[in-house]
């Protein structure tokens, strides 16, 4: 895949050093991190990027090859396409093809927003899994005691 150079310095390939930068951060492993703001800039047919499972892909050269047509990809360009990607049920080959378009990962701060909501949902549902049965057990116990006490006094 021939890579295009972009005039936007925040969107160039990984830097040679391993220090963390302000935009398009690179860490020791050589993985480049992009913020949602940076990815949203890549929403045109000339330079579309997608986020799938917190990984960022430059799909510019794949637009014409996509079996579902380029319109489907362009609708998701510059955004998280994980749900759409999974809903279609892509094959193992399609998942492997993603690797050749990989440019980096979604910045940790932007991932946190999504996982915080999931954690809050998990926490709220976890207390209901024990609270509802506990209340039901208490109610059944009170009813049992009431009926057993009624029958003894009769």
PDB file of C-alpha atoms in Angstrom:
ATOM      1  CA  UNK A   1       0.000   0.000   0.000  1.00  0.00           C
ATOM      2  CA  UNK A   2       1.438   3.352  -0.973  1.00  0.00           C
ATOM      3  CA  UNK A   3       1.215   5.796   1.891  1.00  0.00           C
ATOM      4  CA  UNK A   4       0.180   9.383   1.290  1.00  0.00           C
ATOM      5  CA  UNK A   5       1.900  12.193   3.109  1.00  0.00           C
ATOM      6  CA  UNK A   6      -0.525  14.529   4.801  1.00  0.00           C
ATOM      7  CA  UNK A   7       0.325  18.202   5.377  1.00  0.00           C
ATOM      8  CA  UNK A   8      -1.248  17.991   8.824  1.00  0.00           C
ATOM      9  CA  UNK A   9       1.685  17.307  11.203  1.00  0.00           C
ATOM     10  CA  UNK A  10      -0.566  15.652  13.753  1.00  0.00           C
ATOM     11  CA  UNK A  11      -1.497  12.935  11.259  1.00  0.00           C
ATOM     12  CA  UNK A  12       1.897  11.848   9.960  1.00  0.00           C
ATOM     13  CA  UNK A  13       3.348   8.400  10.592  1.00  0.00           C
ATOM     14  CA  UNK A  14       5.044   7.425  13.870  1.00  0.00           C
ATOM     15  CA  UNK A  15       7.937   9.573  14.979  1.00  0.00           C
ATOM     16  CA  UNK A  16      11.448   8.173  15.215  1.00  0.00           C
ATOM     17  CA  UNK A  17      11.719   8.909  18.921  1.00  0.00           C
ATOM     18  CA  UNK A  18       9.689   7.045  21.510  1.00  0.00           C
ATOM     19  CA  UNK A  19       8.630   9.984  23.648  1.00  0.00           C
ATOM     20  CA  UNK A  20       4.973  10.741  24.097  1.00  0.00           C
ATOM     21  CA  UNK A  21       3.887  13.726  22.026  1.00  0.00           C
ATOM     22  CA  UNK A  22       0.906  16.042  22.230  1.00  0.00           C
ATOM     23  CA  UNK A  23      -0.891  14.878  19.038  1.00  0.00           C
ATOM     24  CA  UNK A  24      -0.629  11.449  17.451  1.00  0.00           C
ATOM     25  CA  UNK A  25       1.317  10.078  20.375  1.00  0.00           C
ATOM     26  CA  UNK A  26       3.889   7.346  19.900  1.00  0.00           C
ATOM     27  CA  UNK A  27       5.019   5.079  22.717  1.00  0.00           C
ATOM     28  CA  UNK A  28       7.972   2.702  23.110  1.00  0.00           C
ATOM     29  CA  UNK A  29       6.253  -0.092  21.167  1.00  0.00           C
ATOM     30  CA  UNK A  30       6.022   2.177  18.110  1.00  0.00           C
ATOM     31  CA  UNK A  31       2.218   2.282  18.272  1.00  0.00           C
ATOM     32  CA  UNK A  32       0.786   5.623  17.253  1.00  0.00           C
ATOM     33  CA  UNK A  33      -2.215   6.920  19.179  1.00  0.00           C
ATOM     34  CA  UNK A  34      -4.777   9.235  17.603  1.00  0.00           C
ATOM     35  CA  UNK A  35      -7.461  11.258  19.336  1.00  0.00           C
ATOM     36  CA  UNK A  36     -11.058  11.239  18.163  1.00  0.00           C
ATOM     37  CA  UNK A  37     -10.565  14.831  17.003  1.00  0.00           C
ATOM     38  CA  UNK A  38      -7.710  13.793  14.723  1.00  0.00           C
ATOM     39  CA  UNK A  39      -9.631  10.833  13.350  1.00  0.00           C
ATOM     40  CA  UNK A  40     -12.745  12.916  12.664  1.00  0.00           C
ATOM     41  CA  UNK A  41     -10.671  15.025  10.263  1.00  0.00           C
ATOM     42  CA  UNK A  42     -10.334  11.940   8.041  1.00  0.00           C
ATOM     43  CA  UNK A  43     -13.950  11.696   6.923  1.00  0.00           C
ATOM     44  CA  UNK A  44     -13.646  12.457   3.222  1.00  0.00           C
ATOM     45  CA  UNK A  45     -13.366  10.078   0.275  1.00  0.00           C
ATOM     46  CA  UNK A  46      -9.842  11.345  -0.376  1.00  0.00           C
ATOM     47  CA  UNK A  47      -8.583  10.192   3.052  1.00  0.00           C
ATOM     48  CA  UNK A  48     -11.072   8.057   5.053  1.00  0.00           C
ATOM     49  CA  UNK A  49     -10.102   6.526   8.397  1.00  0.00           C
ATOM     50  CA  UNK A  50     -12.148   4.132  10.517  1.00  0.00           C
ATOM     51  CA  UNK A  51     -11.976   2.997  14.126  1.00  0.00           C
ATOM     52  CA  UNK A  52     -12.674  -0.693  14.647  1.00  0.00           C
ATOM     53  CA  UNK A  53     -12.130  -2.159  18.116  1.00  0.00           C
ATOM     54  CA  UNK A  54     -10.063   0.888  19.185  1.00  0.00           C
ATOM     55  CA  UNK A  55      -7.677   0.439  16.236  1.00  0.00           C
ATOM     56  CA  UNK A  56      -7.396   3.093  13.522  1.00  0.00           C
ATOM     57  CA  UNK A  57      -7.367   2.133   9.836  1.00  0.00           C
ATOM     58  CA  UNK A  58      -6.663   4.251   6.744  1.00  0.00           C
ATOM     59  CA  UNK A  59      -8.939   2.635   4.161  1.00  0.00           C
ATOM     60  CA  UNK A  60      -8.250   5.049   1.295  1.00  0.00           C
ATOM     61  CA  UNK A  61      -6.845   2.388  -1.026  1.00  0.00           C
ATOM     62  CA  UNK A  62      -9.590  -0.103  -0.122  1.00  0.00           C
ATOM     63  CA  UNK A  63     -12.606   2.046  -1.048  1.00  0.00           C
ATOM     64  CA  UNK A  64     -12.911   0.758  -4.620  1.00  0.00           C
ATOM     65  CA  UNK A  65     -12.256  -2.856  -3.587  1.00  0.00           C
ATOM     66  CA  UNK A  66     -14.890  -3.067  -0.845  1.00  0.00           C
ATOM     67  CA  UNK A  67     -17.559  -5.616  -1.868  1.00  0.00           C
ATOM     68  CA  UNK A  68     -20.322  -3.572  -0.220  1.00  0.00           C
ATOM     69  CA  UNK A  69     -19.362  -0.423  -2.103  1.00  0.00           C
ATOM     70  CA  UNK A  70     -17.467   2.641  -1.000  1.00  0.00           C
ATOM     71  CA  UNK A  71     -20.607   4.456   0.224  1.00  0.00           C
ATOM     72  CA  UNK A  72     -20.920   2.064   3.147  1.00  0.00           C
ATOM     73  CA  UNK A  73     -17.370   2.877   4.249  1.00  0.00           C
ATOM     74  CA  UNK A  74     -17.717   6.610   3.695  1.00  0.00           C
ATOM     75  CA  UNK A  75     -20.788   6.731   5.955  1.00  0.00           C
ATOM     76  CA  UNK A  76     -18.562   5.590   8.821  1.00  0.00           C
ATOM     77  CA  UNK A  77     -15.419   7.524   7.838  1.00  0.00           C
ATOM     78  CA  UNK A  78     -13.824   9.492  10.657  1.00  0.00           C
ATOM     79  CA  UNK A  79     -15.785   7.616  13.316  1.00  0.00           C
ATOM     80  CA  UNK A  80     -16.050   4.352  15.245  1.00  0.00           C
ATOM     81  CA  UNK A  81     -17.298   1.679  12.849  1.00  0.00           C
ATOM     82  CA  UNK A  82     -16.984  -1.254  15.265  1.00  0.00           C
ATOM     83  CA  UNK A  83     -20.706  -1.881  15.604  1.00  0.00           C
ATOM     84  CA  UNK A  84     -21.336  -1.673  11.850  1.00  0.00           C
ATOM     85  CA  UNK A  85     -18.349  -3.928  11.157  1.00  0.00           C
ATOM     86  CA  UNK A  86     -19.585  -6.568  13.601  1.00  0.00           C
ATOM     87  CA  UNK A  87     -23.238  -6.314  12.535  1.00  0.00           C
ATOM     88  CA  UNK A  88     -22.340  -7.293   8.979  1.00  0.00           C
ATOM     89  CA  UNK A  89     -20.520 -10.399  10.183  1.00  0.00           C
ATOM     90  CA  UNK A  90     -17.240 -10.038   8.311  1.00  0.00           C
ATOM     91  CA  UNK A  91     -15.243 -13.155   7.539  1.00  0.00           C
ATOM     92  CA  UNK A  92     -11.887 -14.077   9.030  1.00  0.00           C
ATOM     93  CA  UNK A  93     -10.258 -13.020   5.754  1.00  0.00           C
ATOM     94  CA  UNK A  94     -11.841  -9.556   6.041  1.00  0.00           C
ATOM     95  CA  UNK A  95     -10.547  -9.248   9.610  1.00  0.00           C
ATOM     96  CA  UNK A  96      -7.054 -10.235   8.477  1.00  0.00           C
ATOM     97  CA  UNK A  97      -7.202  -7.693   5.635  1.00  0.00           C
ATOM     98  CA  UNK A  98      -7.655  -4.923   8.202  1.00  0.00           C
ATOM     99  CA  UNK A  99      -4.026  -5.342   9.293  1.00  0.00           C
ATOM    100  CA  UNK A 100      -2.673  -3.893   6.044  1.00  0.00           C
ATOM    101  CA  UNK A 101      -4.643  -0.664   6.594  1.00  0.00           C
ATOM    102  CA  UNK A 102      -3.670  -0.254  10.263  1.00  0.00           C
ATOM    103  CA  UNK A 103      -2.193   3.163  11.150  1.00  0.00           C
ATOM    104  CA  UNK A 104      -2.494   3.258  14.934  1.00  0.00           C
ATOM    105  CA  UNK A 105      -4.775   3.071  17.943  1.00  0.00           C
ATOM    106  CA  UNK A 106      -7.448   5.224  19.493  1.00  0.00           C
ATOM    107  CA  UNK A 107      -6.004   7.394  22.262  1.00  0.00           C
ATOM    108  CA  UNK A 108      -6.520   5.998  25.772  1.00  0.00           C
ATOM    109  CA  UNK A 109      -8.417   9.117  26.902  1.00  0.00           C
ATOM    110  CA  UNK A 110     -10.989   8.597  24.161  1.00  0.00           C
ATOM    111  CA  UNK A 111     -11.349   4.901  24.980  1.00  0.00           C
ATOM    112  CA  UNK A 112     -11.976   5.732  28.601  1.00  0.00           C
ATOM    113  CA  UNK A 113     -15.186   7.584  27.767  1.00  0.00           C
ATOM    114  CA  UNK A 114     -16.676   4.470  26.218  1.00  0.00           C
ATOM    115  CA  UNK A 115     -15.483   2.039  28.888  1.00  0.00           C
ATOM    116  CA  UNK A 116     -16.646   4.277  31.758  1.00  0.00           C
ATOM    117  CA  UNK A 117     -20.201   4.051  30.465  1.00  0.00           C
ATOM    118  CA  UNK A 118     -19.886   0.269  30.161  1.00  0.00           C
ATOM    119  CA  UNK A 119     -18.458   0.048  33.706  1.00  0.00           C
ATOM    120  CA  UNK A 120     -21.317   2.150  35.094  1.00  0.00           C
ATOM    121  CA  UNK A 121     -23.817  -0.114  33.357  1.00  0.00           C
ATOM    122  CA  UNK A 122     -22.044  -3.192  34.712  1.00  0.00           C
ATOM    123  CA  UNK A 123     -21.941  -1.771  38.241  1.00  0.00           C
ATOM    124  CA  UNK A 124     -25.603  -0.802  38.210  1.00  0.00           C
ATOM    125  CA  UNK A 125     -26.680  -4.208  36.960  1.00  0.00           C
ATOM    126  CA  UNK A 126     -24.377  -6.096  39.352  1.00  0.00           C
ATOM    127  CA  UNK A 127     -26.107  -4.797  42.470  1.00  0.00           C
ATOM    128  CA  UNK A 128     -29.498  -5.733  41.049  1.00  0.00           C
ATOM    129  CA  UNK A 129     -28.354  -9.316  40.551  1.00  0.00           C
ATOM    130  CA  UNK A 130     -28.107  -9.821  44.307  1.00  0.00           C
ATOM    131  CA  UNK A 131     -30.526  -7.161  45.637  1.00  0.00           C
ATOM    132  CA  UNK A 132     -33.663  -8.408  43.886  1.00  0.00           C
ATOM    133  CA  UNK A 133     -33.225 -12.053  45.010  1.00  0.00           C
ATOM    134  CA  UNK A 134     -32.395 -10.852  48.545  1.00  0.00           C
ATOM    135  CA  UNK A 135     -35.597  -8.791  48.748  1.00  0.00           C
ATOM    136  CA  UNK A 136     -37.597 -11.689  47.314  1.00  0.00           C
ATOM    137  CA  UNK A 137     -36.119 -14.022  49.957  1.00  0.00           C
ATOM    138  CA  UNK A 138     -36.978 -11.585  52.751  1.00  0.00           C
ATOM    139  CA  UNK A 139     -40.560 -11.205  51.508  1.00  0.00           C
ATOM    140  CA  UNK A 140     -40.976 -14.996  51.248  1.00  0.00           C
ATOM    141  CA  UNK A 141     -39.512 -15.388  54.756  1.00  0.00           C
ATOM    142  CA  UNK A 142     -41.916 -12.822  56.220  1.00  0.00           C
ATOM    143  CA  UNK A 143     -44.907 -14.452  54.503  1.00  0.00           C
ATOM    144  CA  UNK A 144     -43.802 -17.904  55.741  1.00  0.00           C
ATOM    145  CA  UNK A 145     -43.424 -16.631  59.326  1.00  0.00           C
ATOM    146  CA  UNK A 146     -46.820 -14.941  59.130  1.00  0.00           C
ATOM    147  CA  UNK A 147     -48.609 -18.095  57.941  1.00  0.00           C
ATOM    148  CA  UNK A 148     -46.804 -20.389  60.384  1.00  0.00           C
ATOM    149  CA  UNK A 149     -47.614 -18.021  63.264  1.00  0.00           C
ATOM    150  CA  UNK A 150     -51.283 -17.815  62.109  1.00  0.00           C
ATOM    151  CA  UNK A 151     -51.657 -21.606  62.033  1.00  0.00           C
ATOM    152  CA  UNK A 152     -50.111 -22.049  65.523  1.00  0.00           C
ATOM    153  CA  UNK A 153     -52.515 -19.561  67.074  1.00  0.00           C
ATOM    154  CA  UNK A 154     -55.601 -21.123  65.453  1.00  0.00           C
TER     155      UNK A 154
END
